[in-house]
mmCIF file with all atom_site columns, C-alpha atoms in Angstrom:
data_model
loop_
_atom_site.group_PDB
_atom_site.id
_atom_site.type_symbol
_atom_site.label_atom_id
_atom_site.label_alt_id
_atom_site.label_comp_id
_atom_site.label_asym_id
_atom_site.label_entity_id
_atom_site.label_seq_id
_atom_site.pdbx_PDB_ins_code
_atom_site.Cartn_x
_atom_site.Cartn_y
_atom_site.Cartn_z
_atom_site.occupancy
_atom_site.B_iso_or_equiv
_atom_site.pdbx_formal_charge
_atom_site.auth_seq_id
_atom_site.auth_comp_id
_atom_site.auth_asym_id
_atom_site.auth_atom_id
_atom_site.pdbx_PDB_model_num
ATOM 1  C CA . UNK A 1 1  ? 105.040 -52.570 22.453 1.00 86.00 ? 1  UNK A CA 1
ATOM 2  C CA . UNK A 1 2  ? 104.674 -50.934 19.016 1.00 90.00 ? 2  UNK A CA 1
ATOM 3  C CA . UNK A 1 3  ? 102.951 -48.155 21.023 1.00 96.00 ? 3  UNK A CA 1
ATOM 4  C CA . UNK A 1 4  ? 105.532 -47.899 23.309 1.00 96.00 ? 4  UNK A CA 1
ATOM 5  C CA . UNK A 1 5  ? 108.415 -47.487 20.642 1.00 93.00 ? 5  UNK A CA 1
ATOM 6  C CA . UNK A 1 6  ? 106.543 -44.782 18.948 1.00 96.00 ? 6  UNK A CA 1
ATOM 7  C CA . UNK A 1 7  ? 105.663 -43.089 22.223 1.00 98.00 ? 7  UNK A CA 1
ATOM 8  C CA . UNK A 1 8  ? 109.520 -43.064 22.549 1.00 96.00 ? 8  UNK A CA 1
ATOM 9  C CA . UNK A 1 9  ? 110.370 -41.794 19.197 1.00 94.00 ? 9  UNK A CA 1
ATOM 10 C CA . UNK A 1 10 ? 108.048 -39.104 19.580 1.00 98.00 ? 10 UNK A CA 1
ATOM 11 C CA . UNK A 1 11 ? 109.532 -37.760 22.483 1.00 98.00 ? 11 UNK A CA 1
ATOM 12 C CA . UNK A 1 12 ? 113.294 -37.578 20.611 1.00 96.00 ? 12 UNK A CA 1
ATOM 13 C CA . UNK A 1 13 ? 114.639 -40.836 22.160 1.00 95.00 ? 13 UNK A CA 1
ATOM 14 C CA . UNK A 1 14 ? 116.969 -43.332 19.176 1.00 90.00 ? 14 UNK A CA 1
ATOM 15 C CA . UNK A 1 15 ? 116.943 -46.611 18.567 1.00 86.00 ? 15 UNK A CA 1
ATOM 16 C CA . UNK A 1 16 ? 119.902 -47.888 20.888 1.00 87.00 ? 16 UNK A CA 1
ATOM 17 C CA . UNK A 1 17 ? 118.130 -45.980 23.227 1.00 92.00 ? 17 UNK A CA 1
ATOM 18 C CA . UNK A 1 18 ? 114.942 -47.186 22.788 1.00 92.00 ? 18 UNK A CA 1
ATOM 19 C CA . UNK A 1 19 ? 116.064 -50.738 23.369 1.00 90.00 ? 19 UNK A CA 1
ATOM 20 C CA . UNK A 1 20 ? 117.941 -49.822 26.803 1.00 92.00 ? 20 UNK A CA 1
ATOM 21 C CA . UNK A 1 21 ? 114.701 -48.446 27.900 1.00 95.00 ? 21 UNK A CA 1
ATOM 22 C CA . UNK A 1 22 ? 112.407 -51.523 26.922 1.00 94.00 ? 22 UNK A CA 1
ATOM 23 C CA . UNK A 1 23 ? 114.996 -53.547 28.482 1.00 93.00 ? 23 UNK A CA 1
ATOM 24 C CA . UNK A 1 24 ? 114.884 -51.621 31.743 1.00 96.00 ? 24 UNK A CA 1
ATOM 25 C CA . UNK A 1 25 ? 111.163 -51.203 31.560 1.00 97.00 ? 25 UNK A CA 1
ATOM 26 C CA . UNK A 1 26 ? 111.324 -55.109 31.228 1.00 96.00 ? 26 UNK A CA 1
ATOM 27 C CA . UNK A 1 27 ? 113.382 -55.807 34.382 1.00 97.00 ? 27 UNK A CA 1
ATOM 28 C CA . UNK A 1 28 ? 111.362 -52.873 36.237 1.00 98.00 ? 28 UNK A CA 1
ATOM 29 C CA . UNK A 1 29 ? 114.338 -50.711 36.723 1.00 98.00 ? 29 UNK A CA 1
ATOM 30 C CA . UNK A 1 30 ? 115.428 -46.595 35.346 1.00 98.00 ? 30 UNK A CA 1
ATOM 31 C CA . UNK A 1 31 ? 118.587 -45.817 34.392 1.00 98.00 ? 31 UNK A CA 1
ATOM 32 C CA . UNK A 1 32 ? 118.126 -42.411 33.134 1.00 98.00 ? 32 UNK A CA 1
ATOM 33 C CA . UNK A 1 33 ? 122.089 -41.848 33.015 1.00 98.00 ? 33 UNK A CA 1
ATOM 34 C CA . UNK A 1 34 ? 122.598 -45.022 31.209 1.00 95.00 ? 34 UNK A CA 1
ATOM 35 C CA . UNK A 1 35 ? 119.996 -44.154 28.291 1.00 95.00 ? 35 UNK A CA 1
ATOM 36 C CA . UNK A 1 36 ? 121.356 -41.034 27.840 1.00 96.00 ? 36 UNK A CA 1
ATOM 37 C CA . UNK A 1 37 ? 124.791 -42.979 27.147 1.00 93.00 ? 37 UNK A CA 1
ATOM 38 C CA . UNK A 1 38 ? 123.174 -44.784 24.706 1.00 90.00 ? 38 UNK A CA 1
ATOM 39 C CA . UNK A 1 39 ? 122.769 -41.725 23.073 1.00 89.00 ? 39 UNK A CA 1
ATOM 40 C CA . UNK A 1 40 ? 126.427 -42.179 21.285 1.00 84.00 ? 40 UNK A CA 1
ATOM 41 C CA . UNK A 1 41 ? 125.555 -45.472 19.501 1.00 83.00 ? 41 UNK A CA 1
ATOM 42 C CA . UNK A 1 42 ? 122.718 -43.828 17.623 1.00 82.00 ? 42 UNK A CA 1
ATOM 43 C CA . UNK A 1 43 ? 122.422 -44.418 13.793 1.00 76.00 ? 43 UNK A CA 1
ATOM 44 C CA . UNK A 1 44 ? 125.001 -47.085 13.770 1.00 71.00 ? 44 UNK A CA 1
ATOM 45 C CA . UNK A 1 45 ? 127.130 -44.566 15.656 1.00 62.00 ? 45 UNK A CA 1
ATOM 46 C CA . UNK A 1 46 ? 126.162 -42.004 13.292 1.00 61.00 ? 46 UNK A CA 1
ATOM 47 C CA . UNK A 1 47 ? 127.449 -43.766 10.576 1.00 67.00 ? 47 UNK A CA 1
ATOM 48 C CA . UNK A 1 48 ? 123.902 -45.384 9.019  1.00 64.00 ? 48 UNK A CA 1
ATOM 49 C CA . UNK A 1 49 ? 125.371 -48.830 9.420  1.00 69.00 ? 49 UNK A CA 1
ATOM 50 C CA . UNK A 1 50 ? 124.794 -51.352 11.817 1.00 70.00 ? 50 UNK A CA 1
ATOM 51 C CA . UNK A 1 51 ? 122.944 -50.824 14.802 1.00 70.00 ? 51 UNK A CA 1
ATOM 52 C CA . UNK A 1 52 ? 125.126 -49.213 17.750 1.00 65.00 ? 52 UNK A CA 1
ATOM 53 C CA . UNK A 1 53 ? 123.271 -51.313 20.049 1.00 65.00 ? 53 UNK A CA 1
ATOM 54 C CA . UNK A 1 54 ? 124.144 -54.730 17.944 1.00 67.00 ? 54 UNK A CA 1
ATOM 55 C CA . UNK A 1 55 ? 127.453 -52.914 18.285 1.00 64.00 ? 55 UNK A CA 1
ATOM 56 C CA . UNK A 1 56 ? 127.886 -52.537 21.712 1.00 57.00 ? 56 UNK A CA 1
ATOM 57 C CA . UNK A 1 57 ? 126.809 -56.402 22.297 1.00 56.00 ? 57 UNK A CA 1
#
């Protein structure tokens, strides 16, 4: 999975939407317009705090 992350990372993806796209990988499902949503809880919403996905929960 570590792999996977960085393979992500590389390719310009954030953290909140890193997780979507484990999560979908997990259930064996894309969502491309859903991870790009994700895109506005990166960085703790651009604020450096807590995670926008621990936000969003």
């Amino acid at each position: 999975m570590e792999q996977r992350i960085q393979e992500l990372m590389l390719k310009g993806y954030c953290c909140s939407q890193i997780i979507m796209i484990l999560g979908l990988e997990k259930l064996d499902k894309e969502n491309p317009d859903l991870v790009k949503s994700m895109a506005g809880l990166c960085k703790g919403m651009w604020l450096g705090k807590t995670c926008g996905t621990l936000s969003a929960a």
